[in-house]
Amino acid sequence: MIVAADGAIVGTVGGGPLEAVVIQEAVQLLKQEGASCQRRFALTTAGDAAEPLPPSGPIPDELGMKCGGEVTVFLDVLRPAPRLVLYGAGHVGERVANIAAEIGLATTVVDDREKFATRDRFPRASEVRCADLAQDPLGGVAPGASDFVVILTRCHALDEGVLEAALRTPARYVGLIGSRRKVALILRSIAKRLGRDPRDDPRLHAPIGLRLGDKTPGEIAISILAEILLLKSKGELAHSRLAPKDAVRVRA
């Protein structure tokens, strides 16, 4: 049986209360980013309920062994692979997409300029779209809960429109390039329309990227992808080098 995050199913494990509980358990795993696991359920004598059991616990007599006693279900959690949705096919965007390919991130590139949104510029992108972002801020793309949205469009007005639309999606990460002043003005404008401060949204990273002393398009791209990798892999922002007292001594 396949269970979606909204509880929709394809197939069955027999129907009835047991199936209802299995669906509930599966949805919780998807929402809470749980890992694949095995669940044991005890059926009651009346056959109108199913109760989760501890992984190796005994089955109490009152749960009704005449009804079959125990059922074990393996819940295999499958999630969409993370995707980078990149708005803006300029110099920084080109480098972000190329480096993203090196770290295994499938990338969808969206720009409103035909000369920029081309396969020649983005040969390693999964998809390249040319769309009117003024009319359709997301360019026909629907960012999902596993996706990272990076906004690097050609002008502030498009940045604002794409950002506001992206914050309405379930995207895992939404980043906007720009100076602190530019970002503050855009967020203030969006806040007036939404009735809330976008900065309260933990998914928002604006200005985007880590402070690596970035100057060139390539350096900026690395700072952006470093931030994304940090979140994607649940890493730690720290050096890996050995401290002096832990340094390994090598004898000649």
GROMACS .gro file of N, CA and C in nm, residues 39-152:
model
  342
   39ARG      N    1   0.650  -0.168   1.251
   39ARG     CA    2   0.551  -0.146   1.355
   39ARG      C    3   0.474  -0.275   1.380
   40ARG      N    4   0.448  -0.301   1.508
   40ARG     CA    5   0.367  -0.417   1.547
   40ARG      C    6   0.234  -0.367   1.600
   41PHE      N    7   0.127  -0.431   1.559
   41PHE     CA    8  -0.006  -0.392   1.602
   41PHE      C    9  -0.078  -0.512   1.660
   42ALA      N   10  -0.154  -0.488   1.769
   42ALA     CA   11  -0.236  -0.592   1.831
   42ALA      C   12  -0.382  -0.568   1.795
   43LEU      N   13  -0.450  -0.673   1.754
   43LEU     CA   14  -0.591  -0.661   1.720
   43LEU      C   15  -0.676  -0.697   1.842
   44THR      N   16  -0.785  -0.625   1.865
   44THR     CA   17  -0.871  -0.654   1.979
   44THR      C   18  -0.965  -0.769   1.946
   45THR      N   19  -1.024  -0.824   2.049
   45THR     CA   20  -1.116  -0.936   2.030
   45THR      C   21  -1.231  -0.899   1.939
   46ALA      N   22  -1.281  -0.778   1.954
   46ALA     CA   23  -1.397  -0.737   1.875
   46ALA      C   24  -1.360  -0.708   1.730
   47GLY      N   25  -1.232  -0.696   1.704
   47GLY     CA   26  -1.188  -0.670   1.567
   47GLY      C   27  -1.216  -0.529   1.522
   48ASP      N   28  -1.235  -0.437   1.617
   48ASP     CA   29  -1.269  -0.300   1.579
   48ASP      C   30  -1.162  -0.201   1.619
   49ALA      N   31  -1.042  -0.250   1.646
   49ALA     CA   32  -0.934  -0.158   1.682
   49ALA      C   33  -0.800  -0.225   1.658
   50ALA      N   34  -0.698  -0.143   1.645
   50ALA     CA   35  -0.561  -0.191   1.634
   50ALA      C   36  -0.473  -0.098   1.714
   51GLU      N   37  -0.392  -0.157   1.802
   51GLU     CA   38  -0.311  -0.074   1.890
   51GLU      C   39  -0.163  -0.103   1.867
   52PRO      N   40  -0.081   0.004   1.852
   52PRO     CA   41   0.064  -0.017   1.834
   52PRO      C   42   0.123  -0.084   1.957
   53LEU      N   43   0.218  -0.176   1.935
   53LEU     CA   44   0.288  -0.244   2.042
   53LEU      C   45   0.434  -0.202   2.043
   54PRO      N   46   0.503  -0.212   2.157
   54PRO     CA   47   0.647  -0.186   2.160
   54PRO      C   48   0.718  -0.282   2.065
   55PRO      N   49   0.837  -0.246   2.014
   55PRO     CA   50   0.907  -0.330   1.916
   55PRO      C   51   0.921  -0.476   1.955
   56SER      N   52   0.948  -0.504   2.084
   56SER     CA   53   0.969  -0.644   2.125
   56SER      C   54   0.885  -0.682   2.246
   57GLY      N   55   0.781  -0.605   2.273
   57GLY     CA   56   0.698  -0.630   2.390
   57GLY      C   57   0.603  -0.748   2.372
   58PRO      N   58   0.560  -0.809   2.481
   58PRO     CA   59   0.466  -0.921   2.474
   58PRO      C   60   0.326  -0.873   2.436
   59ILE      N   61   0.243  -0.963   2.388
   59ILE     CA   62   0.106  -0.930   2.352
   59ILE      C   63   0.015  -0.967   2.469
   60PRO      N   64  -0.052  -0.871   2.532
   60PRO     CA   65  -0.140  -0.900   2.645
   60PRO      C   66  -0.254  -0.992   2.603
   61ASP      N   67  -0.298  -1.081   2.694
   61ASP     CA   68  -0.406  -1.175   2.663
   61ASP      C   69  -0.536  -1.106   2.624
   62GLU      N   70  -0.565  -0.990   2.685
   62GLU     CA   71  -0.693  -0.926   2.662
   62GLU      C   72  -0.705  -0.862   2.523
   63LEU      N   73  -0.599  -0.861   2.444
   63LEU     CA   74  -0.608  -0.801   2.312
   63LEU      C   75  -0.671  -0.896   2.210
   64GLY      N   76  -0.699  -1.017   2.248
   64GLY     CA   77  -0.780  -1.102   2.161
   64GLY      C   78  -0.701  -1.185   2.062
   65MET      N   79  -0.631  -1.286   2.111
   65MET     CA   80  -0.554  -1.371   2.022
   65MET      C   81  -0.643  -1.444   1.921
   66LYS      N   82  -0.772  -1.461   1.952
   66LYS     CA   83  -0.864  -1.529   1.861
   66LYS      C   84  -0.883  -1.451   1.732
   67CYS      N   85  -0.856  -1.323   1.737
   67CYS     CA   86  -0.872  -1.239   1.618
   67CYS      C   87  -0.745  -1.236   1.533
   68GLY      N   88  -0.647  -1.310   1.568
   68GLY     CA   89  -0.525  -1.310   1.490
   68GLY      C   90  -0.406  -1.260   1.569
   69GLY      N   91  -0.435  -1.194   1.683
   69GLY     CA   92  -0.328  -1.153   1.773
   69GLY      C   93  -0.246  -1.036   1.726
   70GLU      N   94  -0.143  -1.061   1.646
   70GLU     CA   95  -0.045  -0.958   1.615
   70GLU      C   96  -0.023  -0.946   1.464
   71VAL      N   97  -0.005  -0.821   1.420
   71VAL     CA   98   0.028  -0.793   1.280
   71VAL      C   99   0.152  -0.705   1.278
   72THR      N  100   0.248  -0.740   1.196
   72THR     CA  101   0.370  -0.660   1.181
   72THR      C  102   0.370  -0.595   1.043
   73VAL      N  103   0.392  -0.462   1.040
   73VAL     CA  104   0.392  -0.387   0.915
   73VAL      C  105   0.525  -0.313   0.902
   74PHE      N  106   0.588  -0.324   0.785
   74PHE     CA  107   0.710  -0.248   0.760
   74PHE      C  108   0.673  -0.121   0.686
   75LEU      N  109   0.711  -0.006   0.742
   75LEU     CA  110   0.683   0.124   0.681
   75LEU      C  111   0.811   0.176   0.616
   76ASP      N  112   0.815   0.173   0.485
   76ASP     CA  113   0.932   0.215   0.409
   76ASP      C  114   0.911   0.358   0.362
   77VAL      N  115   0.983   0.452   0.422
   77VAL     CA  116   0.964   0.594   0.392
   77VAL      C  117   1.043   0.632   0.267
   78LEU      N  118   0.973   0.680   0.167
   78LEU     CA  119   1.034   0.726   0.043
   78LEU      C  120   0.997   0.872   0.021
   79ARG      N  121   1.097   0.956   0.004
   79ARG     CA  122   1.073   1.098  -0.018
   79ARG      C  123   1.134   1.141  -0.152
   80PRO      N  124   1.078   1.247  -0.212
   80PRO     CA  125   1.138   1.297  -0.336
   80PRO      C  126   1.281   1.343  -0.312
   81ALA      N  127   1.367   1.321  -0.409
   81ALA     CA  128   1.504   1.369  -0.397
   81ALA      C  129   1.505   1.521  -0.390
   82PRO      N  130   1.592   1.580  -0.308
   82PRO     CA  131   1.598   1.727  -0.300
   82PRO      C  132   1.626   1.787  -0.438
   83ARG      N  133   1.565   1.899  -0.465
   83ARG     CA  134   1.583   1.968  -0.593
   83ARG      C  135   1.616   2.114  -0.567
   84LEU      N  136   1.700   2.169  -0.650
   84LEU     CA  137   1.733   2.311  -0.644
   84LEU      C  138   1.651   2.382  -0.752
   85VAL      N  139   1.566   2.474  -0.710
   85VAL     CA  140   1.487   2.552  -0.806
   85VAL      C  141   1.550   2.691  -0.810
   86LEU      N  142   1.612   2.722  -0.922
   86LEU     CA  143   1.694   2.841  -0.936
   86LEU      C  144   1.626   2.945  -1.025
   87TYR      N  145   1.592   3.058  -0.966
   87TYR     CA  146   1.530   3.168  -1.042
   87TYR      C  147   1.637   3.272  -1.073
   88GLY      N  148   1.674   3.278  -1.200
   88GLY     CA  149   1.778   3.370  -1.242
   88GLY      C  150   1.891   3.296  -1.310
   89ALA      N  151   1.912   3.325  -1.438
   89ALA     CA  152   2.013   3.253  -1.516
   89ALA      C  153   2.133   3.341  -1.549
   90GLY      N  154   2.164   3.435  -1.462
   90GLY     CA  155   2.278   3.524  -1.483
   90GLY      C  156   2.409   3.457  -1.446
   91HIS      N  157   2.513   3.539  -1.423
   91HIS     CA  158   2.646   3.486  -1.395
   91HIS      C  159   2.651   3.403  -1.268
   92VAL      N  160   2.586   3.450  -1.161
   92VAL     CA  161   2.586   3.373  -1.036
   92VAL      C  162   2.502   3.248  -1.052
   93GLY      N  163   2.385   3.261  -1.114
   93GLY     CA  164   2.299   3.145  -1.134
   93GLY      C  165   2.366   3.036  -1.215
   94GLU      N  166   2.441   3.075  -1.318
   94GLU     CA  167   2.512   2.978  -1.401
   94GLU      C  168   2.611   2.897  -1.317
   95ARG      N  169   2.681   2.963  -1.228
   95ARG     CA  170   2.779   2.894  -1.145
   95ARG      C  171   2.712   2.810  -1.036
   96VAL      N  172   2.602   2.860  -0.982
   96VAL     CA  173   2.529   2.782  -0.881
   96VAL      C  174   2.482   2.650  -0.942
   97ALA      N  175   2.425   2.655  -1.061
   97ALA     CA  176   2.374   2.535  -1.127
   97ALA      C  177   2.485   2.435  -1.156
   98ASN      N  178   2.599   2.484  -1.204
   98ASN     CA  179   2.710   2.394  -1.237
   98ASN      C  180   2.768   2.326  -1.114
   99ILE      N  181   2.784   2.402  -1.007
   99ILE     CA  182   2.839   2.343  -0.884
   99ILE      C  183   2.736   2.249  -0.821
  100ALA      N  184   2.609   2.284  -0.830
  100ALA     CA  185   2.503   2.198  -0.774
  100ALA      C  186   2.507   2.059  -0.837
  101ALA      N  187   2.538   2.054  -0.966
  101ALA     CA  188   2.546   1.924  -1.034
  101ALA      C  189   2.657   1.839  -0.974
  102GLU      N  190   2.764   1.903  -0.930
  102GLU     CA  191   2.877   1.831  -0.872
  102GLU      C  192   2.842   1.767  -0.739
  103ILE      N  193   2.746   1.825  -0.668
  103ILE     CA  194   2.710   1.770  -0.536
  103ILE      C  195   2.580   1.692  -0.542
  104GLY      N  196   2.535   1.661  -0.664
  104GLY     CA  197   2.420   1.572  -0.679
  104GLY      C  198   2.284   1.635  -0.663
  105LEU      N  199   2.275   1.766  -0.676
  105LEU     CA  200   2.145   1.833  -0.667
  105LEU      C  201   2.087   1.855  -0.806
  106ALA      N  202   1.974   1.794  -0.833
  106ALA     CA  203   1.906   1.819  -0.960
  106ALA      C  204   1.857   1.964  -0.959
  107THR      N  205   1.877   2.033  -1.069
  107THR     CA  206   1.847   2.176  -1.072
  107THR      C  207   1.749   2.212  -1.182
  108THR      N  208   1.649   2.290  -1.147
  108THR     CA  209   1.556   2.349  -1.243
  108THR      C  210   1.587   2.497  -1.250
  109VAL      N  211   1.619   2.546  -1.368
  109VAL     CA  212   1.653   2.687  -1.388
  109VAL      C  213   1.539   2.759  -1.455
  110VAL      N  214   1.501   2.875  -1.401
  110VAL     CA  215   1.391   2.954  -1.457
  110VAL      C  216   1.438   3.098  -1.476
  111ASP      N  217   1.417   3.152  -1.595
  111ASP     CA  218   1.452   3.291  -1.624
  111ASP      C  219   1.355   3.342  -1.730
  112ASP      N  220   1.337   3.475  -1.735
  112ASP     CA  221   1.243   3.531  -1.834
  112ASP      C  222   1.314   3.581  -1.959
  113ARG      N  223   1.443   3.551  -1.973
  113ARG     CA  224   1.520   3.595  -2.089
  113ARG      C  225   1.561   3.474  -2.173
  114GLU      N  226   1.517   3.472  -2.298
  114GLU     CA  227   1.544   3.358  -2.385
  114GLU      C  228   1.693   3.335  -2.406
  115LYS      N  229   1.770   3.443  -2.414
  115LYS     CA  230   1.913   3.430  -2.439
  115LYS      C  231   1.989   3.373  -2.319
  116PHE      N  232   1.928   3.381  -2.201
  116PHE     CA  233   1.993   3.330  -2.081
  116PHE      C  234   1.946   3.191  -2.044
  117ALA      N  235   1.817   3.165  -2.059
  117ALA     CA  236   1.760   3.034  -2.024
  117ALA      C  237   1.781   2.935  -2.138
  118THR      N  238   1.904   2.890  -2.155
  118THR     CA  239   1.937   2.800  -2.265
  118THR      C  240   2.015   2.679  -2.215
  119ARG      N  241   2.009   2.572  -2.292
  119ARG     CA  242   2.083   2.451  -2.260
  119ARG      C  243   2.233   2.472  -2.273
  120ASP      N  244   2.273   2.560  -2.362
  120ASP     CA  245   2.415   2.588  -2.379
  120ASP      C  246   2.476   2.644  -2.250
  121ARG      N  247   2.399   2.728  -2.180
  121ARG     CA  248   2.449   2.788  -2.056
  121ARG      C  249   2.433   2.693  -1.937
  122PHE      N  250   2.335   2.604  -1.945
  122PHE     CA  251   2.307   2.514  -1.832
  122PHE      C  252   2.298   2.370  -1.880
  123PRO      N  253   2.408   2.315  -1.928
  123PRO     CA  254   2.405   2.179  -1.983
  123PRO      C  255   2.380   2.070  -1.880
  124ARG      N  256   2.406   2.101  -1.753
  124ARG     CA  257   2.392   1.998  -1.650
  124ARG      C  258   2.264   2.013  -1.567
  125ALA      N  259   2.183   2.112  -1.601
  125ALA     CA  260   2.055   2.130  -1.530
  125ALA      C  261   1.956   2.024  -1.573
  126SER      N  262   1.869   1.983  -1.481
  126SER     CA  263   1.765   1.885  -1.514
  126SER      C  264   1.660   1.947  -1.606
  127GLU      N  265   1.635   2.076  -1.586
  127GLU     CA  266   1.533   2.146  -1.664
  127GLU      C  267   1.568   2.293  -1.673
  128VAL      N  268   1.546   2.351  -1.790
  128VAL     CA  269   1.567   2.495  -1.811
  128VAL      C  270   1.440   2.552  -1.869
  129ARG      N  271   1.384   2.652  -1.802
  129ARG     CA  272   1.257   2.711  -1.843
  129ARG      C  273   1.273   2.860  -1.872
  130CYS      N  274   1.206   2.906  -1.977
  130CYS     CA  275   1.194   3.049  -2.003
  130CYS      C  276   1.049   3.085  -1.978
  131ALA      N  277   1.024   3.169  -1.880
  131ALA     CA  278   0.887   3.202  -1.841
  131ALA      C  279   0.877   3.348  -1.804
  132ASP      N  280   0.757   3.404  -1.820
  132ASP     CA  281   0.730   3.543  -1.783
  132ASP      C  282   0.708   3.549  -1.633
  133LEU      N  283   0.812   3.580  -1.559
  133LEU     CA  284   0.804   3.580  -1.413
  133LEU      C  285   0.721   3.695  -1.358
  134ALA      N  286   0.697   3.797  -1.439
  134ALA     CA  287   0.610   3.906  -1.395
  134ALA      C  288   0.465   3.859  -1.389
  135GLN      N  289   0.428   3.770  -1.481
  135GLN     CA  290   0.292   3.718  -1.484
  135GLN      C  291   0.277   3.591  -1.399
  136ASP      N  292   0.379   3.508  -1.399
  136ASP     CA  293   0.378   3.383  -1.324
  136ASP      C  294   0.509   3.375  -1.245
  137PRO      N  295   0.511   3.426  -1.123
  137PRO     CA  296   0.635   3.437  -1.046
  137PRO      C  297   0.711   3.306  -1.027
  138LEU      N  298   0.641   3.193  -1.026
  138LEU     CA  299   0.709   3.065  -1.007
  138LEU      C  300   0.741   2.997  -1.140
  139GLY      N  301   0.703   3.059  -1.251
  139GLY     CA  302   0.738   3.007  -1.382
  139GLY      C  303   0.684   2.868  -1.411
  140GLY      N  304   0.568   2.836  -1.355
  140GLY     CA  305   0.509   2.705  -1.381
  140GLY      C  306   0.567   2.592  -1.298
  141VAL      N  307   0.656   2.625  -1.206
  141VAL     CA  308   0.718   2.525  -1.119
  141VAL      C  309   0.645   2.525  -0.985
  142ALA      N  310   0.629   2.407  -0.926
  142ALA     CA  311   0.564   2.395  -0.795
  142ALA      C  312   0.665   2.339  -0.696
  143PRO      N  313   0.741   2.424  -0.628
  143PRO     CA  314   0.840   2.374  -0.532
  143PRO      C  315   0.776   2.289  -0.423
  144GLY      N  316   0.837   2.175  -0.395
  144GLY     CA  317   0.784   2.084  -0.294
  144GLY      C  318   0.857   2.096  -0.162
  145ALA      N  319   0.819   2.010  -0.068
  145ALA     CA  320   0.872   2.018   0.068
  145ALA      C  321   1.020   1.981   0.077
  146SER      N  322   1.074   1.917  -0.025
  146SER     CA  323   1.215   1.881  -0.023
  146SER      C  324   1.302   1.977  -0.104
  147ASP      N  325   1.240   2.078  -0.163
  147ASP     CA  326   1.311   2.166  -0.257
  147ASP      C  327   1.376   2.287  -0.192
  148PHE      N  328   1.485   2.330  -0.255
  148PHE     CA  329   1.557   2.450  -0.214
  148PHE      C  330   1.538   2.556  -0.323
  149VAL      N  331   1.479   2.669  -0.288
  149VAL     CA  332   1.452   2.776  -0.384
  149VAL      C  333   1.557   2.885  -0.368
  150VAL      N  334   1.624   2.917  -0.478
  150VAL     CA  335   1.726   3.021  -0.480
  150VAL      C  336   1.683   3.130  -0.577
  151ILE      N  337   1.676   3.254  -0.529
  151ILE     CA  338   1.624   3.365  -0.609
  151ILE      C  339   1.735   3.463  -0.643
  152LEU      N  340   1.766   3.470  -0.773
  152LEU     CA  341   1.876   3.555  -0.822
  152LEU      C  342   1.833   3.622  -0.952
   0.00000   0.00000   0.00000
